[in-house]
Short mmCIF file of C-alpha atoms in Angstrom, two decimals:
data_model
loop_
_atom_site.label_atom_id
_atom_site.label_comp_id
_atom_site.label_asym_id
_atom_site.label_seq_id
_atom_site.Cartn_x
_atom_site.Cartn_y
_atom_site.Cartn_z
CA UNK A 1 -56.54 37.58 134.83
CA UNK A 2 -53.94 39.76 135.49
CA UNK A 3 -52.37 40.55 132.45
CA UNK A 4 -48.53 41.93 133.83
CA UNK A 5 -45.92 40.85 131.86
CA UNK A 6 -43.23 39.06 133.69
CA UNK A 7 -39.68 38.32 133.42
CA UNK A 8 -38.38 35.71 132.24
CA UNK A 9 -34.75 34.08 132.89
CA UNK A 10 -33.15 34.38 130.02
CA UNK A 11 -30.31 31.85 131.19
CA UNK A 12 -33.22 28.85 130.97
CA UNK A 13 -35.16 30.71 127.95
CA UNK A 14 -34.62 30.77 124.37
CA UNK A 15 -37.11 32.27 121.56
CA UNK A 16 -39.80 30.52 120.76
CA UNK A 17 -41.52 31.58 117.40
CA UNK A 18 -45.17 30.81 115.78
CA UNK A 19 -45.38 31.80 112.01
CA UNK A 20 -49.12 32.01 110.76
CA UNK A 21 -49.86 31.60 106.83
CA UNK A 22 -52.58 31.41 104.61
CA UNK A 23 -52.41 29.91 101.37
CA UNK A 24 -48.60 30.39 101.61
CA UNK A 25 -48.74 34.02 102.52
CA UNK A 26 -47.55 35.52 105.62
CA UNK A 27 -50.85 36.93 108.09
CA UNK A 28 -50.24 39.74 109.84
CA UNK A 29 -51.91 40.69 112.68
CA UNK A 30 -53.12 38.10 114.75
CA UNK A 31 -53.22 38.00 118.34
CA UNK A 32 -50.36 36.04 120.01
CA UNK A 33 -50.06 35.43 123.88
CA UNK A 34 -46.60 33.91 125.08
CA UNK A 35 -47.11 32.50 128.74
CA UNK A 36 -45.47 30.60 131.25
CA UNK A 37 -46.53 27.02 132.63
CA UNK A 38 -48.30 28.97 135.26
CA UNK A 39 -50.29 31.08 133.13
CA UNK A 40 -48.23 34.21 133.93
CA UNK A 41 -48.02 36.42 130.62
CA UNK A 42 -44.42 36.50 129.00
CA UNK A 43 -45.81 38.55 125.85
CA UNK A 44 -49.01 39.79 124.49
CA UNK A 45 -48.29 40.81 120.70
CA UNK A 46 -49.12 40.77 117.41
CA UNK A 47 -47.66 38.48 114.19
CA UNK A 48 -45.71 41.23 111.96
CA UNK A 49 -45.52 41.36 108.01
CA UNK A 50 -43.67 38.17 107.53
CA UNK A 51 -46.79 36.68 109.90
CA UNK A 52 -44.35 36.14 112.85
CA UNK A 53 -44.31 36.50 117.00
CA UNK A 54 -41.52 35.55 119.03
CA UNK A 55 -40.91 36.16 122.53
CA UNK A 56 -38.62 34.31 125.09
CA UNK A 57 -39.72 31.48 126.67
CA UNK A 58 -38.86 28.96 129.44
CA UNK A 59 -39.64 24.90 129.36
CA UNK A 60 -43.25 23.69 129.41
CA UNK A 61 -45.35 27.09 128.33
CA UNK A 62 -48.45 27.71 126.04
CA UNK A 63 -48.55 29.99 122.71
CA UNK A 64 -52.21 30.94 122.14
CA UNK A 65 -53.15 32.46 118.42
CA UNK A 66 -56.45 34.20 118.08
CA UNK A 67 -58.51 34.62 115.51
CA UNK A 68 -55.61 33.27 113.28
CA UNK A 69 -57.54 32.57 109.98
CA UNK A 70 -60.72 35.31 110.35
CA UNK A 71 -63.77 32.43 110.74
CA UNK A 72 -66.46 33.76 109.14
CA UNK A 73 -69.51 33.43 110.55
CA UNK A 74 -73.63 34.74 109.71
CA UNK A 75 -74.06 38.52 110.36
CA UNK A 76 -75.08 39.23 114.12
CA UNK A 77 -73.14 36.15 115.32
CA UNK A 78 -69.59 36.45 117.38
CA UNK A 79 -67.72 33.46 116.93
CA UNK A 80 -64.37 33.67 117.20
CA UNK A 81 -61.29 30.74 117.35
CA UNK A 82 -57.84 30.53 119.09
CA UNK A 83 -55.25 27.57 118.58
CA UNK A 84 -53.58 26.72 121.97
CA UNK A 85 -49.93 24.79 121.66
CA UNK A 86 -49.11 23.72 125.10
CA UNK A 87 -45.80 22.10 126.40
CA UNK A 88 -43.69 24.49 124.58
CA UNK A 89 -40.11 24.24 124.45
CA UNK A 90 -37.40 27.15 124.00
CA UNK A 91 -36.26 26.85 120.46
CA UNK A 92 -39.43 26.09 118.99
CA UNK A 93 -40.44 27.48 115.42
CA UNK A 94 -44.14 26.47 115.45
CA UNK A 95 -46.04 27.03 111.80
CA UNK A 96 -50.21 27.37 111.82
CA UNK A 97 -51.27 27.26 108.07
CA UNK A 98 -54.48 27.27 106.43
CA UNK A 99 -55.37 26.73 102.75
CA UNK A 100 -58.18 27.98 100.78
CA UNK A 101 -59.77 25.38 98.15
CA UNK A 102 -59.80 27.35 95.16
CA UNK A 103 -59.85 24.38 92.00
CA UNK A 104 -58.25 24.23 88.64
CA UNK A 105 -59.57 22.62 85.88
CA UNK A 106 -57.69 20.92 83.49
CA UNK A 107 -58.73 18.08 80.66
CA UNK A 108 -56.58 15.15 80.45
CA UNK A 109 -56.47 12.78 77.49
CA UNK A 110 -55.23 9.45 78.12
CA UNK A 111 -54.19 6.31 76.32
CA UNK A 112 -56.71 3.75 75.64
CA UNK A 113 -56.36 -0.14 76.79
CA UNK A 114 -58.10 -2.52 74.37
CA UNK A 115 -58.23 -5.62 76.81
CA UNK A 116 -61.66 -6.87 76.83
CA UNK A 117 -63.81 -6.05 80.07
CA UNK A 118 -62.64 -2.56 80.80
CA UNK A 119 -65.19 -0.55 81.62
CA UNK A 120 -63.97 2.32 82.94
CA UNK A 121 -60.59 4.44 83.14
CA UNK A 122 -59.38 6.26 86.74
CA UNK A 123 -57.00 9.48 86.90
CA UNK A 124 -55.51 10.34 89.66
CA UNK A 125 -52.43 12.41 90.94
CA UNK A 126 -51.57 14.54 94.29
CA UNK A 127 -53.77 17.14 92.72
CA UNK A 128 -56.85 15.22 92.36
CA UNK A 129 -58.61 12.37 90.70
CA UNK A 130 -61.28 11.69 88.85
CA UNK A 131 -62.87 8.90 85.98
CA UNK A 132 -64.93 7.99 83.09
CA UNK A 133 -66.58 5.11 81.67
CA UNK A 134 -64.87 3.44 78.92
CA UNK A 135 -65.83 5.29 75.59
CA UNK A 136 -65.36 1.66 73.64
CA UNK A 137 -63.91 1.18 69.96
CA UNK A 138 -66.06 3.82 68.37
CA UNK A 139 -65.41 6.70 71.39
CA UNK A 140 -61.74 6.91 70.88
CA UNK A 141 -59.32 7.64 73.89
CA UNK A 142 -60.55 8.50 77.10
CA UNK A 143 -61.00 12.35 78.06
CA UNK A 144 -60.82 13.42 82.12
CA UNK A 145 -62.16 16.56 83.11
CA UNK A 146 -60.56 16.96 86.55
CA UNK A 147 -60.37 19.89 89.56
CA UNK A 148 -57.36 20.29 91.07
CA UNK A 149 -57.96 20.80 94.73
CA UNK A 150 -54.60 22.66 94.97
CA UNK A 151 -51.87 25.03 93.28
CA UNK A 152 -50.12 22.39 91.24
CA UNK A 153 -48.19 23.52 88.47
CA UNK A 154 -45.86 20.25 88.03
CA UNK A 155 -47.20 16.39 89.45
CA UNK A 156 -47.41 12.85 88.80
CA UNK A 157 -50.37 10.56 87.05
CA UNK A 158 -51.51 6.91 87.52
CA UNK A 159 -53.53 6.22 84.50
CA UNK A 160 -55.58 3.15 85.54
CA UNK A 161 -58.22 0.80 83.09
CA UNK A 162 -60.75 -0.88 85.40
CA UNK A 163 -62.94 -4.06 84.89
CA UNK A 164 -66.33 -4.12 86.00
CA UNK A 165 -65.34 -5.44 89.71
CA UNK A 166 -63.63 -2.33 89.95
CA UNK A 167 -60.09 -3.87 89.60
CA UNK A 168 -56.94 -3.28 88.46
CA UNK A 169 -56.74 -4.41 84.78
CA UNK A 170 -53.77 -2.28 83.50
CA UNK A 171 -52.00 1.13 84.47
CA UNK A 172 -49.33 3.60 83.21
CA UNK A 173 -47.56 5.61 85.82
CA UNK A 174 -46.22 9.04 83.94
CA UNK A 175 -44.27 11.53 86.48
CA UNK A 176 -43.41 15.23 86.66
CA UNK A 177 -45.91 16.56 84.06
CA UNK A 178 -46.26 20.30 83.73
CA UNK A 179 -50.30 21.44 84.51
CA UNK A 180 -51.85 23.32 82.08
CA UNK A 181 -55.51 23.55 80.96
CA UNK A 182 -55.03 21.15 79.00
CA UNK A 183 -52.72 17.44 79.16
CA UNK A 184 -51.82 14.60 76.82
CA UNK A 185 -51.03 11.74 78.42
CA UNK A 186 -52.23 9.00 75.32
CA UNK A 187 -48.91 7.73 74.66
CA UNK A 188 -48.21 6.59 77.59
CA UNK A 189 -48.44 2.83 77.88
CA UNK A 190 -51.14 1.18 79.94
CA UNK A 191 -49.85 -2.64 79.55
CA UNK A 192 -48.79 -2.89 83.42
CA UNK A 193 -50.41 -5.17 85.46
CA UNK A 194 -50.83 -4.92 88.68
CA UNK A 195 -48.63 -6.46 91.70
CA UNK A 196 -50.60 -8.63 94.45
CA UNK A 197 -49.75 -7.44 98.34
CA UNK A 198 -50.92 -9.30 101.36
CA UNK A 199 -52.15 -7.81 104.52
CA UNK A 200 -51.51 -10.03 107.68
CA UNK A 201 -52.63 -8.44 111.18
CA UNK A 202 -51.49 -10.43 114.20
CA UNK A 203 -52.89 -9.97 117.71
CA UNK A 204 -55.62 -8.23 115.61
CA UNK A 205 -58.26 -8.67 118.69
CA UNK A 206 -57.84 -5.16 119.99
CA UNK A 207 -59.40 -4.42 116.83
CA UNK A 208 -62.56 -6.86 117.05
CA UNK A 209 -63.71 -8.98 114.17
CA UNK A 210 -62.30 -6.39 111.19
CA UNK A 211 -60.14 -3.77 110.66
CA UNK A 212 -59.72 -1.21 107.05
CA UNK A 213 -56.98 -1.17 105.53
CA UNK A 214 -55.73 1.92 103.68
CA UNK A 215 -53.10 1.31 101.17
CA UNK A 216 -51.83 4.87 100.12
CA UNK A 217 -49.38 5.31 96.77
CA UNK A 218 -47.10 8.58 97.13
CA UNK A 219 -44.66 10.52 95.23
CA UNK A 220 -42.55 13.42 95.97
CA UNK A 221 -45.62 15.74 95.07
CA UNK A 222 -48.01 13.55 97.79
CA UNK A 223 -50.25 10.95 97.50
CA UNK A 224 -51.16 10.09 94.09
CA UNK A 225 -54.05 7.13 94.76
CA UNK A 226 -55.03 5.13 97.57
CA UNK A 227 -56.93 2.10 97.90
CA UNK A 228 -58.81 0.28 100.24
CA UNK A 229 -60.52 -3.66 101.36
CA UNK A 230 -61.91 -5.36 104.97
CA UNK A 231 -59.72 -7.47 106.73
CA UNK A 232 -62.30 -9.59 108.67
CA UNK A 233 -63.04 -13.22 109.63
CA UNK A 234 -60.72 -12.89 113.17
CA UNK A 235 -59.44 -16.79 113.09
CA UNK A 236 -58.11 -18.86 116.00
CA UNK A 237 -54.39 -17.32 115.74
CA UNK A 238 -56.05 -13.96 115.99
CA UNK A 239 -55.51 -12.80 112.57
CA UNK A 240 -56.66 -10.91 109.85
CA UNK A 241 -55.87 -11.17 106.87
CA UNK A 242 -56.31 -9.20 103.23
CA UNK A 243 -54.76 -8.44 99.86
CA UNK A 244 -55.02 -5.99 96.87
CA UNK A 245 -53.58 -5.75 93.58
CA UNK A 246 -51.49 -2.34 93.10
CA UNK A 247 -49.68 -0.33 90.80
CA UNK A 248 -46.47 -0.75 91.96
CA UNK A 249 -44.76 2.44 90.08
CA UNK A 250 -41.48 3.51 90.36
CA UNK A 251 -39.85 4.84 93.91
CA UNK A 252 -43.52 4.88 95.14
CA UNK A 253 -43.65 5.67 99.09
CA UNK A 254 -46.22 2.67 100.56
CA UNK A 255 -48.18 4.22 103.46
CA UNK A 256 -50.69 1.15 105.09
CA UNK A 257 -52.98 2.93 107.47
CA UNK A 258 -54.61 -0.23 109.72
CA UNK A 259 -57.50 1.68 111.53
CA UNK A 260 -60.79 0.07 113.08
CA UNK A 261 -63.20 1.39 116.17
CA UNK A 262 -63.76 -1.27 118.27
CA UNK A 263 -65.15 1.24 120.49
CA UNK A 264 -67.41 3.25 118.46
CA UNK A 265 -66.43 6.83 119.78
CA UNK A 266 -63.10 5.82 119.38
CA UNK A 267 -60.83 4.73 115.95
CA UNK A 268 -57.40 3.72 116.19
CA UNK A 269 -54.90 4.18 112.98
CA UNK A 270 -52.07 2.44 112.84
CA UNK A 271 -49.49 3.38 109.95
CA UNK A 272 -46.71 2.05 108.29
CA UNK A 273 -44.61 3.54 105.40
CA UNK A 274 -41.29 2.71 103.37
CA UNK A 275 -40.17 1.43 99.59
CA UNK A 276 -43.53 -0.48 97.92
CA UNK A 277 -43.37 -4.43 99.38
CA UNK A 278 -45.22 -6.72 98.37
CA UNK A 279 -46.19 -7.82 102.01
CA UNK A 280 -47.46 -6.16 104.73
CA UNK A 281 -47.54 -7.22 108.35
CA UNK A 282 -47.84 -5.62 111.94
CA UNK A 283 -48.99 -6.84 115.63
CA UNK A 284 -51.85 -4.80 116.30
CA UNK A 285 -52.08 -5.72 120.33
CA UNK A 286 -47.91 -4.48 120.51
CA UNK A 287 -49.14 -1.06 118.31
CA UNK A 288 -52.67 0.01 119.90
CA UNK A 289 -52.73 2.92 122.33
CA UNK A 290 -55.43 2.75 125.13
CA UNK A 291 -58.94 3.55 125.07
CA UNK A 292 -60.16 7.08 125.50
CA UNK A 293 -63.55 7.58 126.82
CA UNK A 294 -65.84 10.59 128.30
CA UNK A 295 -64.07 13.51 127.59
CA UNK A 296 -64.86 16.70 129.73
CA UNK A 297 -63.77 20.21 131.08
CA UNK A 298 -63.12 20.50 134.82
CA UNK A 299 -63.75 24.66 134.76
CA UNK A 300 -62.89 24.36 138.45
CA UNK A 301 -59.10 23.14 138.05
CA UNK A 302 -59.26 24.27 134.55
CA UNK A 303 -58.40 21.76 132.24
CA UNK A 304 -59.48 18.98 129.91
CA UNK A 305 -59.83 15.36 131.00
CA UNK A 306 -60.34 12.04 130.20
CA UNK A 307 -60.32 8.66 131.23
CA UNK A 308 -57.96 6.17 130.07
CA UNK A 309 -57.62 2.41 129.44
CA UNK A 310 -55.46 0.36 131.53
CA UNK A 311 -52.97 -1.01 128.78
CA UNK A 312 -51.58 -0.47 125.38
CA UNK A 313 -48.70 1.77 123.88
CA UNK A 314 -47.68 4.87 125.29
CA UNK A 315 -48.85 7.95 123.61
CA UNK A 316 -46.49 10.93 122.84
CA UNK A 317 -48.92 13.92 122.30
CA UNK A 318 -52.83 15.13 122.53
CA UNK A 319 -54.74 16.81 120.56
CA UNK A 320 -58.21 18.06 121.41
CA UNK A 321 -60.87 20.59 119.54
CA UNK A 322 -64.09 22.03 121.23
CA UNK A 323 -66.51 24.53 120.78
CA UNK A 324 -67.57 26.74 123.57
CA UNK A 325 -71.13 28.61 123.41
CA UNK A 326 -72.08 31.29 125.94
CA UNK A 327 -75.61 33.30 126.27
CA UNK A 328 -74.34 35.84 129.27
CA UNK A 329 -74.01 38.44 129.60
CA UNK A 330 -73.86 38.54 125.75
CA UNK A 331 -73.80 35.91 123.55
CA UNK A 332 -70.42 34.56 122.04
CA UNK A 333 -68.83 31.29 120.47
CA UNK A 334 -65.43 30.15 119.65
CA UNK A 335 -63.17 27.51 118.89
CA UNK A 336 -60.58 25.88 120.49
CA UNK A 337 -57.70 23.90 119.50
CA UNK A 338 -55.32 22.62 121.73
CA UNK A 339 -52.07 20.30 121.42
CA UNK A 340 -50.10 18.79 124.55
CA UNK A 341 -47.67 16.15 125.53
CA UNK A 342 -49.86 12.98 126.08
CA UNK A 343 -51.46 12.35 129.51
CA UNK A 344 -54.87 12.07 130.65
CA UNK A 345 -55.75 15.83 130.98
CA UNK A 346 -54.81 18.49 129.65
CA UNK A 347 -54.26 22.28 131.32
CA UNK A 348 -55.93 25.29 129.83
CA UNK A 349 -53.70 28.76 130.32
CA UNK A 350 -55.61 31.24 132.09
CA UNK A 351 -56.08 33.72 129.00
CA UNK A 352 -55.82 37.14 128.83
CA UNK A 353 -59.14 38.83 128.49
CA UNK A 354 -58.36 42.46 126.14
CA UNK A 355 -59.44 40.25 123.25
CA UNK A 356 -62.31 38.34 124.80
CA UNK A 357 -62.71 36.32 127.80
CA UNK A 358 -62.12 32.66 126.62
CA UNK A 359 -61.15 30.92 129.50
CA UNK A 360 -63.99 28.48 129.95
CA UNK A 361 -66.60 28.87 132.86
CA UNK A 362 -68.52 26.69 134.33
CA UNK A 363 -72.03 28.11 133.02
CA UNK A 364 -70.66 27.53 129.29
CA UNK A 365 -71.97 25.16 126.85
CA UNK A 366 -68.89 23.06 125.65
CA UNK A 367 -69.07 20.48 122.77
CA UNK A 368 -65.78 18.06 122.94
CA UNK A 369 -65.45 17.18 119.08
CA UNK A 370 -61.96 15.51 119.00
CA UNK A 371 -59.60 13.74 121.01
CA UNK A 372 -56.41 12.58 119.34
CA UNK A 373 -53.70 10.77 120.90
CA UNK A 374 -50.64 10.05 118.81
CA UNK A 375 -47.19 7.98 118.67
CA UNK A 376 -44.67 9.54 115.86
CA UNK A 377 -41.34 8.89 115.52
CA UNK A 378 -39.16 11.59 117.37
CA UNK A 379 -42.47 12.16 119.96
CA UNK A 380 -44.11 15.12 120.90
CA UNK A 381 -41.44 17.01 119.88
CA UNK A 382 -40.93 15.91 116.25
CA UNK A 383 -44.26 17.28 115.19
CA UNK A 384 -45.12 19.94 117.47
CA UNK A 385 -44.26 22.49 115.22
CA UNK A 386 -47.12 21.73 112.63
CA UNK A 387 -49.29 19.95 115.01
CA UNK A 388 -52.79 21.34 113.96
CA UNK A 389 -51.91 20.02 110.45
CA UNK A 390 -53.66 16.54 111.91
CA UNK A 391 -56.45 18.15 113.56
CA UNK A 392 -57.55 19.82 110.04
CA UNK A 393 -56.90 16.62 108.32
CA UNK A 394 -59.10 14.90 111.04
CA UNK A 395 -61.83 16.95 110.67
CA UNK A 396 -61.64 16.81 106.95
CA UNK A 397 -62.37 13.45 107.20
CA UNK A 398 -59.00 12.59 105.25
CA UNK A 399 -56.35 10.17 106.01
CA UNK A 400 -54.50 10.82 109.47
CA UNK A 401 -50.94 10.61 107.36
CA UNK A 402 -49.56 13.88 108.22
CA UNK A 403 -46.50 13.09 110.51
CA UNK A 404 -44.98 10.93 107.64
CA UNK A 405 -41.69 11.87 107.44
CA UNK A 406 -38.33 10.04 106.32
CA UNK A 407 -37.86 7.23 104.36
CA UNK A 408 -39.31 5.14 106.79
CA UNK A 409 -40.71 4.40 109.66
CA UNK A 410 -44.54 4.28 111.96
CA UNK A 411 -46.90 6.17 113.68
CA UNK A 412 -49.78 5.35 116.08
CA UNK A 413 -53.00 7.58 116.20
CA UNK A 414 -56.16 7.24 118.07
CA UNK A 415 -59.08 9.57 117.40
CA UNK A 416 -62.09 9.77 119.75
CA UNK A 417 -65.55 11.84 118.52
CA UNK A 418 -68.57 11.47 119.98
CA UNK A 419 -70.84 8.37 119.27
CA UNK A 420 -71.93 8.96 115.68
CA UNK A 421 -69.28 11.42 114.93
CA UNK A 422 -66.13 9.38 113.97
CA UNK A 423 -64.29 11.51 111.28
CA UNK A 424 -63.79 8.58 109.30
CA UNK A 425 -66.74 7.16 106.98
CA UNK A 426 -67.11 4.50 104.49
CA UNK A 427 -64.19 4.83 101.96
CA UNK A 428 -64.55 7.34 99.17
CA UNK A 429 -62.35 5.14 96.71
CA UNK A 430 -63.30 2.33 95.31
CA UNK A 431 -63.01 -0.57 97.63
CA UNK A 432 -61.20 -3.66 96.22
CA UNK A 433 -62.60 -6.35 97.05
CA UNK A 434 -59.32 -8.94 97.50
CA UNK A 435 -59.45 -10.17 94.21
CA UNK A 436 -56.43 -9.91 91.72
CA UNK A 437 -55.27 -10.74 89.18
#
């Protein structure tokens, strides 16, 4: 394209910035481009020490990183990655962060519950969690050996004792405990029992005949355990139905993530968070964005589309990720990310090419991994600034929870793979059958 910088009126402009950090730390540079709607280059620059571009923009333009994070990639093979925000606004402060997964191990003792049918004890915190089988009377108190997946120097534990159905028997909730290699948590008490909350989903046959339910615990520091059952059986008043026994600790935050894929490429989430209650309900027909299918590029009016459901709640935003292989003239791979106000395509800026030429041609082999559409409080513009922070969690396979902010309130997600592909699997926590006591 041509790459000519234009000008841009600065009475209907104000900066827009994107800050790029690793692990925390400011990168330096990366390749920004600043454009207008129309493609036309506003700014071709580099982040500076503090990891920073700015440039000023109108309404409605894309900011392009490449390269942000450095992908690595096997010797002889050019792969390369650029994160596309789109529907820029003037005033934006947009952050792209990345985190390494570099682990700390510390041993935890913990206190020891003498109930009979305990059979094994769970740690967990923000940090990490981890468990051990119940040493018995002759063992003495139980000893976790756990990884924190993150730089953690203060957090909160939920000591749990477990019967041999995997429930709750007792737990001890002890917050703001300074890491170190190693922790002693055996005084604290574990005579708490656990609280029983009901799950009731209503209009629940947008979801089919079962939906998972997610019940996440959080602190200040993050989520400190989350738990998980089937609401299934659909009955005659369309409802499903569930219930869990918790540790209701002090000034928890309860996030319930509904989710099911009653289309298999497609999984809806539907999530809820507040003060703990000991009842949950929501109308899953009023909450369920529509259905996403056949996602492609269109190389000739270059952009990403879709086709949409008839129906269902109105999304805010988009979020898409691909991977684009090409064998001439040389070959080359890369990455894209992309984030958009909702619709049912979405345009791809004409790039510049003194990098590389990543604007997407028809002979190209592109693989459409993700789809995302999303509903958060405040729209498009409430999360735009950390946007990617779903797509990595996403494709991590964890919890969509990122856009939970204030005290309260509800978000709407909808994440489309192809068949087979569905970012979510079977729970990695222990699934609780219903059963309390």
């Amino acid at each position: 394209m041509d790459s000519t910088v234009v000008d841009v009126d600065a009475s209907n402009a104000q900066p827009v910035t994107l800050t790029v950090t690793f692990d925390g730390t400011p990168v330096a540079g990366v390749k920004v481009y600043f454009q207008n709607p129309d493609s036309s280059l506003i700014s071709n620059t580099l982040t500076d020490d503090d990891g920073v571009a700015t440039a000023l923009m109108p309404n409605g333009g894309f900011v392009t990183s490449v390269d942000a994070f450095g992908v690595p990639v096997p010797a002889g093979v050019s792969r390369r990655e650029v994160h596309i925000y789109s529907g820029v606004k003037p005033g934006d402060h947009l952050n792209l962060a990345n985190h390494s997964f570099d682990s700390q191990t510390v041993e935890i003792t913990g206190p020891i519950d003498t109930t009979a049918g305990v059979t094994t004890y769970e740690m967990s915190s923000p940090c990490g969690r981890t468990r051990v089988a119940n040493p018995g009377s002759a063992g003495g108190p139980p000893i976790w050996t756990l990884s924190l997946d993150r730089p953690c120097p203060t957090t909160d534990f939920l000591l749990t004792s477990l019967d041999g159905e995997e429930q709750i028997v007792h737990w001890a909730y002890v917050p703001n405990v300074a890491v170190g290699p190693t922790i002693d948590l055996s005084s604290a008490s574990l005579t708490s029992t656990p609280t029983t909350k009901t799950y009731a989903l209503s209009n629940a046959d947008a979801f089919g005949s079962q939906a998972f339910v997610r019940q996440v615990l959080a602190s200040s520091h993050g989520p400190v355990e989350e738990f998980q059952d089937t609401a299934s059986d659909l009955n005659v008043n369309l409802l499903l139905a569930a219930s869990m026994g918790l540790p209701s600790f002090p000034n928890a935050i309860d996030i319930v993530d509904v989710s099911a894929a009653p289309n298999v490429d497609a999984e809806h989430h539907l999530i809820d968070w507040g003060a703990f209650a000991n009842s949950y309900a929501v109308d899953v027909g009023a909450r369920a964005l529509p259905e996403i299918s056949a996602p492609t590029v269109d190389t000739t009016l270059h952009q990403l589309t879709w086709t949409q459901a008839v129906g269902g709640a109105v999304p805010d935003f988009v979020t898409a990720f691909a991977t684009v292989t090409r064998s001439e003239p040389s070959f080359s791979n890369w990455r894209v990310w992309i984030a958009a106000p909702a619709g049912t395509s979405i345009a791809l800026p004409t790039l510049p090419t003194d990098v590389a030429d990543f604007n997407i041609a028809a002979t190209d082999e592109v693989f459409i991994t993700n789809v995302n559409l999303g509903k958060v409080p405040g729209g498009y513009d409430a999360v735009r600034a950390n946007i990617f922070d779903l797509a990595f969690a996403v494709l991590d396979g964890r919890s969509p929870t990122t856009f939970i902010t204030g005290a309260t309130g509800s978000a709407t997600l909808e994440l489309w793979a192809p068949r087979g592909r569905l970012a979510r699997t079977a729970p990695q926590k222990r699934i609780l059958t219903g059963r309390t006591h």
